[in-house]
Amino acid sequence: MSLNHVRPWRNIYRRKSRQIMVGGVAVGGDAPIAVQTMTNTLTTDVAATVAQVQAAAEAGADIVRVSVPDETSSKALKEIVRESPVPIVADIHFHYRRGIEAAEAGAACLRINPGNIGDEKRVKEVIKAARDHNCSIRIGVNAGSLEKHLLEKYGEPCPEAMVESGLEHIRILQDNDFHEFKISVKASDVFLSAAAYQGIAEATDAPIHLGITEAGGLVSGTIKSAIGLGNLLWMGIGDTIRVSLSADPVEEVKVGYEILKSLGLRHRGVNIISCPSCARQGFDVIKTVEALEQRLEHIKTPMSLSIIGCVVNGPGEALMTDVGFTGGGAGSGMVYLAGKASHKMSNDQMIDHIVEEVEKKAAELDAAQEAAE
Ligand code: SF4
């Protein structure tokens, strides 16, 4: 239950954007902030790509992007779209034919910069294909590939140049009466990205796709993204996010969700609150949390679980969570249900028991949700 009305310091006021559709997923307006990732298999390897899309969707991805570098990939895309449980965005660079092929293949969105695909006739053909196939467009400005005339004008990639680039691409779509687009202005530098995003957020009402590009490996990329995207989301900017990591796309989805969960913007699965542990712990907190994270991966119901080593913070944290366990003495601890101390449990049976309690609570919450609908 949200208690934001009594805790106004938790409120985030989302920027008002237009809503567009990416396949069946609404992006912008008051739609939930969508989590995206991108496959890193060869698109021509349909089986491997579909497997990766499915794994990402299972982890919670709302939308998945797939690269379409050549004609064979366009053909493979058709099969991938057919097998995918979520809308597919086709990543196109420069080649207008790929854009047309991808729209025809059933892509829900094209990631393409209309200013980079050639003369007006080509631009019109791509926009027509998108329109004819209910395909939206993401303009993807990237600090690393800014147009030459903007680099000459500004001297280096800077927020103003990125915003201007974005607005130039937007103008081309608008001149063609095409409005089903969203926009990103990514950079690998957190400051540059954040400033560019703030600029574009003021300059357009288009939905915004957030990302820090080439953020790095699992740990460093997660931190960069949490700082960059976290700040923007906190300001109310962002309608869909992708965390770019040199890691499995499933990790990108997990990190994306964790960022949204931390800000109370989206909830999915069990939010585990656990202490770092110290000499006071009544059981092995770190090993227990590792085991529970794995054993509870299948739970999609938004709920909270506190796993706290001792009574210093245990009862206080348990007060705010659906299920809790606090270490005690003599090889056992206290189980908390809905914030209240419920019963004792021995440490050696506690993991199985907590999994059962969480599953029970998830089923209860699901039933209550269904009854309310
Ligand atoms: S809750 Fe207890 S065990 Fe956990 S870090 Fe704090 S004092 Fe240590």
PDB file of N, CA, C and O and ligand atoms in Angstrom, residues 275-281 285 308-314, ligand 1:
ATOM      1  N   CYS A 275      20.207  -6.692   6.266  1.00  0.00           N
ATOM      2  CA  CYS A 275      21.299  -5.932   6.870  1.00  0.00           C
ATOM      3  C   CYS A 275      22.639  -6.460   6.352  1.00  0.00           C
ATOM      4  O   CYS A 275      22.712  -7.568   5.828  1.00  0.00           O
ATOM      5  N   PRO A 276      23.697  -5.684   6.465  1.00  0.00           N
ATOM      6  CA  PRO A 276      24.989  -6.143   5.941  1.00  0.00           C
ATOM      7  C   PRO A 276      25.590  -7.271   6.784  1.00  0.00           C
ATOM      8  O   PRO A 276      26.521  -7.941   6.344  1.00  0.00           O
ATOM      9  N   SER A 277      25.062  -7.457   7.982  1.00  0.00           N
ATOM     10  CA  SER A 277      25.516  -8.445   8.979  1.00  0.00           C
ATOM     11  C   SER A 277      26.778  -7.973   9.708  1.00  0.00           C
ATOM     12  O   SER A 277      27.550  -7.174   9.162  1.00  0.00           O
ATOM     13  N   CYS A 278      26.943  -8.460  10.910  1.00  0.00           N
ATOM     14  CA  CYS A 278      28.136  -8.157  11.714  1.00  0.00           C
ATOM     15  C   CYS A 278      28.240  -9.226  12.801  1.00  0.00           C
ATOM     16  O   CYS A 278      27.504 -10.207  12.771  1.00  0.00           O
ATOM     17  N   ALA A 279      29.115  -8.994  13.757  1.00  0.00           N
ATOM     18  CA  ALA A 279      29.339 -10.018  14.786  1.00  0.00           C
ATOM     19  C   ALA A 279      28.073 -10.331  15.595  1.00  0.00           C
ATOM     20  O   ALA A 279      27.977 -11.373  16.233  1.00  0.00           O
ATOM     21  N   ARG A 280      27.085  -9.458  15.538  1.00  0.00           N
ATOM     22  CA  ARG A 280      25.860  -9.702  16.308  1.00  0.00           C
ATOM     23  C   ARG A 280      24.884 -10.653  15.609  1.00  0.00           C
ATOM     24  O   ARG A 280      23.888 -11.042  16.212  1.00  0.00           O
ATOM     25  N   GLN A 281      25.137 -10.983  14.350  1.00  0.00           N
ATOM     26  CA  GLN A 281      24.134 -11.755  13.605  1.00  0.00           C
ATOM     27  C   GLN A 281      23.853 -13.111  14.261  1.00  0.00           C
ATOM     28  O   GLN A 281      24.753 -13.812  14.707  1.00  0.00           O
ATOM     29  N   VAL A 285      23.586 -14.112   7.513  1.00  0.00           N
ATOM     30  CA  VAL A 285      22.688 -13.253   6.730  1.00  0.00           C
ATOM     31  C   VAL A 285      23.049 -13.302   5.237  1.00  0.00           C
ATOM     32  O   VAL A 285      22.171 -13.465   4.383  1.00  0.00           O
ATOM     33  N   ILE A 308      17.020  -9.817   8.732  1.00  0.00           N
ATOM     34  CA  ILE A 308      17.881  -8.980   9.570  1.00  0.00           C
ATOM     35  C   ILE A 308      18.573  -9.847  10.632  1.00  0.00           C
ATOM     36  O   ILE A 308      17.930 -10.693  11.268  1.00  0.00           O
ATOM     37  N   GLY A 309      19.871  -9.604  10.777  1.00  0.00           N
ATOM     38  CA  GLY A 309      20.704 -10.470  11.602  1.00  0.00           C
ATOM     39  C   GLY A 309      20.372 -10.529  13.084  1.00  0.00           C
ATOM     40  O   GLY A 309      20.581 -11.553  13.733  1.00  0.00           O
ATOM     41  N   CYS A 310      19.869  -9.418  13.655  1.00  0.00           N
ATOM     42  CA  CYS A 310      19.626  -9.428  15.093  1.00  0.00           C
ATOM     43  C   CYS A 310      18.546  -8.415  15.474  1.00  0.00           C
ATOM     44  O   CYS A 310      18.031  -7.698  14.619  1.00  0.00           O
ATOM     45  N   VAL A 311      18.263  -8.359  16.760  1.00  0.00           N
ATOM     46  CA  VAL A 311      17.147  -7.515  17.210  1.00  0.00           C
ATOM     47  C   VAL A 311      17.455  -6.014  17.220  1.00  0.00           C
ATOM     48  O   VAL A 311      16.563  -5.211  17.462  1.00  0.00           O
ATOM     49  N   VAL A 312      18.721  -5.639  16.907  1.00  0.00           N
ATOM     50  CA  VAL A 312      19.029  -4.207  16.886  1.00  0.00           C
ATOM     51  C   VAL A 312      18.094  -3.489  15.899  1.00  0.00           C
ATOM     52  O   VAL A 312      17.467  -2.489  16.225  1.00  0.00           O
ATOM     53  N   ASN A 313      18.013  -4.049  14.663  1.00  0.00           N
ATOM     54  CA  ASN A 313      17.152  -3.416  13.650  1.00  0.00           C
ATOM     55  C   ASN A 313      16.016  -4.313  13.176  1.00  0.00           C
ATOM     56  O   ASN A 313      15.155  -3.874  12.421  1.00  0.00           O
ATOM     57  N   GLY A 314      16.051  -5.579  13.550  1.00  0.00           N
ATOM     58  CA  GLY A 314      15.089  -6.555  13.025  1.00  0.00           C
ATOM     59  C   GLY A 314      13.628  -6.181  13.226  1.00  0.00           C
ATOM     60  O   GLY A 314      12.877  -6.057  12.246  1.00  0.00           O
TER      61      GLY A 314
HETATM   62  S1  SF4 B   1      20.996  -5.754  12.284  1.00  0.00           S
HETATM   63 FE1  SF4 B   1      22.260  -6.705  13.830  1.00  0.00          FE
HETATM   64  S2  SF4 B   1      23.432  -8.246  12.699  1.00  0.00           S
HETATM   65 FE2  SF4 B   1      22.613  -6.860  11.197  1.00  0.00          FE
HETATM   66  S3  SF4 B   1      24.278  -5.401  10.898  1.00  0.00           S
HETATM   67 FE3  SF4 B   1      22.867  -4.532  12.407  1.00  0.00          FE
HETATM   68  S4  SF4 B   1      23.714  -5.102  14.384  1.00  0.00           S
HETATM   69 FE4  SF4 B   1      24.684  -6.406  12.840  1.00  0.00          FE
END
